[in-house]
C-alpha cells in the first residue's frame, strides 16, 4: 500500500491525465453511439449495439483523426524547439542555445553520468536512437494514427457510397479527396493555434505553481528559466 501511494504521489500528473483520457474516451463512445443510432433511425435503419459501434470504422475514424493531430502537434513542437526560439517564453530555450547541444551538455557517451540511462552511455546507432527517441515515438504514433484514420475513413466513405448507389473509391482516391483533407486540416489548424497561443501567452501571462509558466515575478523577456 505504501508503494502504491508513493507511486501515485510521484506519478500523479500521468495518472490524472490517463484517468481523464479514459473518461473522455468512454464519454465519446456513449455519445457517439447515441448519435449514430439517431442517424440510423432517421434513415429507417436498425440501431446498432454499443459493442458494434465501438468496434466500427465510424468510431475508429473519429478517435484516430484526433490522435494523429495531437501527436503531429507534439512532433512538430519538439522538433521546432531544437532550432527555433521565442524570446520570453518558458517553452523556448534562450537565445544562443539553439541546436542539439554538445555531448558534454547532454551527458552522453564519455560525458554520461553514473546514473545516466544505459543507452546514453552507448555509442553509434544506439546513442542516436536514444537521443531522438521522443521525436521518433511521437512521429511513429502520428503515422500509425494517420494510417488508421485513413483506412477507417475509407471504409466509412465506401459504406456511404453503397447506401447512395455510388461506386466505391480506392484508398488512394480517398487520400486525395476533399473529405479526407477537410477532416484532417480541421484538426491540424486547431492544434497549431493552441501551441502558438501557449508559446505567445506564456511570455506575458503567468500561472503560479505551474511548470509551464515562469515564476510570477520573472521579467517578460526571460525565456527558459532553468537556463538563465
Steps between C-alpha positions, in 0.01 A plus 500: 500500500787737583659422162172572320453830684857600419446415133177699483663802667808497278308418180182695571522713184516198268236309697262797507518551124465126438179499703371812324584344163314176578195688628496727195536202265214319676289815482571532129406136444164534679414832336615374160295184537187698580559745215574220252177319591301823464633537146427136417140528620452824302595302188272209591781267600530278806714632790829329586619376837764683701760230426422515129549876504831512691646236267375677188691715253276796591634506855859420402525781245381759754748380763794461262463840336527668840795290609700564184456876524608504864814296439583702189476813714750368754727354232531837326529692827780277632686527168449876470625571852838346412578783260242777547463731799244744636641773720314515829321164479576222752416258218820612322871478559678832537677670211830331422390154618357394163599158370543150640768592754841348560557152644619663820183710533282196427694265733543232234781269391820566694324787683219279631435507874508192720120506521441581130281258301698207359447600137626854576836340575502310170652605167387497137151398396375424851596844624342666195174308550482585869600863436199532265267248664234752607471645150503152345222382732278803436554471125426127500174539694398783267562289189320196643203713608491670162506160328219372723296814429546466125411129494196540724385810313533316171271226628244753628495688168447181301218396732336836435558462126320164504205658682478773235553267203844641419806300389764422766818706529851361520713586805714721279193690378390556859843630604481782246131570549369832641315311777817342637698824501210702634479270804880494538570873466215589739695325772847616395421871495352491851805320640744744342298794631505355853878452497566845359266658754670316788844621388383860457274529806769357730724798421273745680260287707577287807355208692647475845621150579491363144814367333361632172526857629785721611498609865251782543766762563735410212530769229324452167823475299625195695468180300588160652544569872704184550762619252534855636 
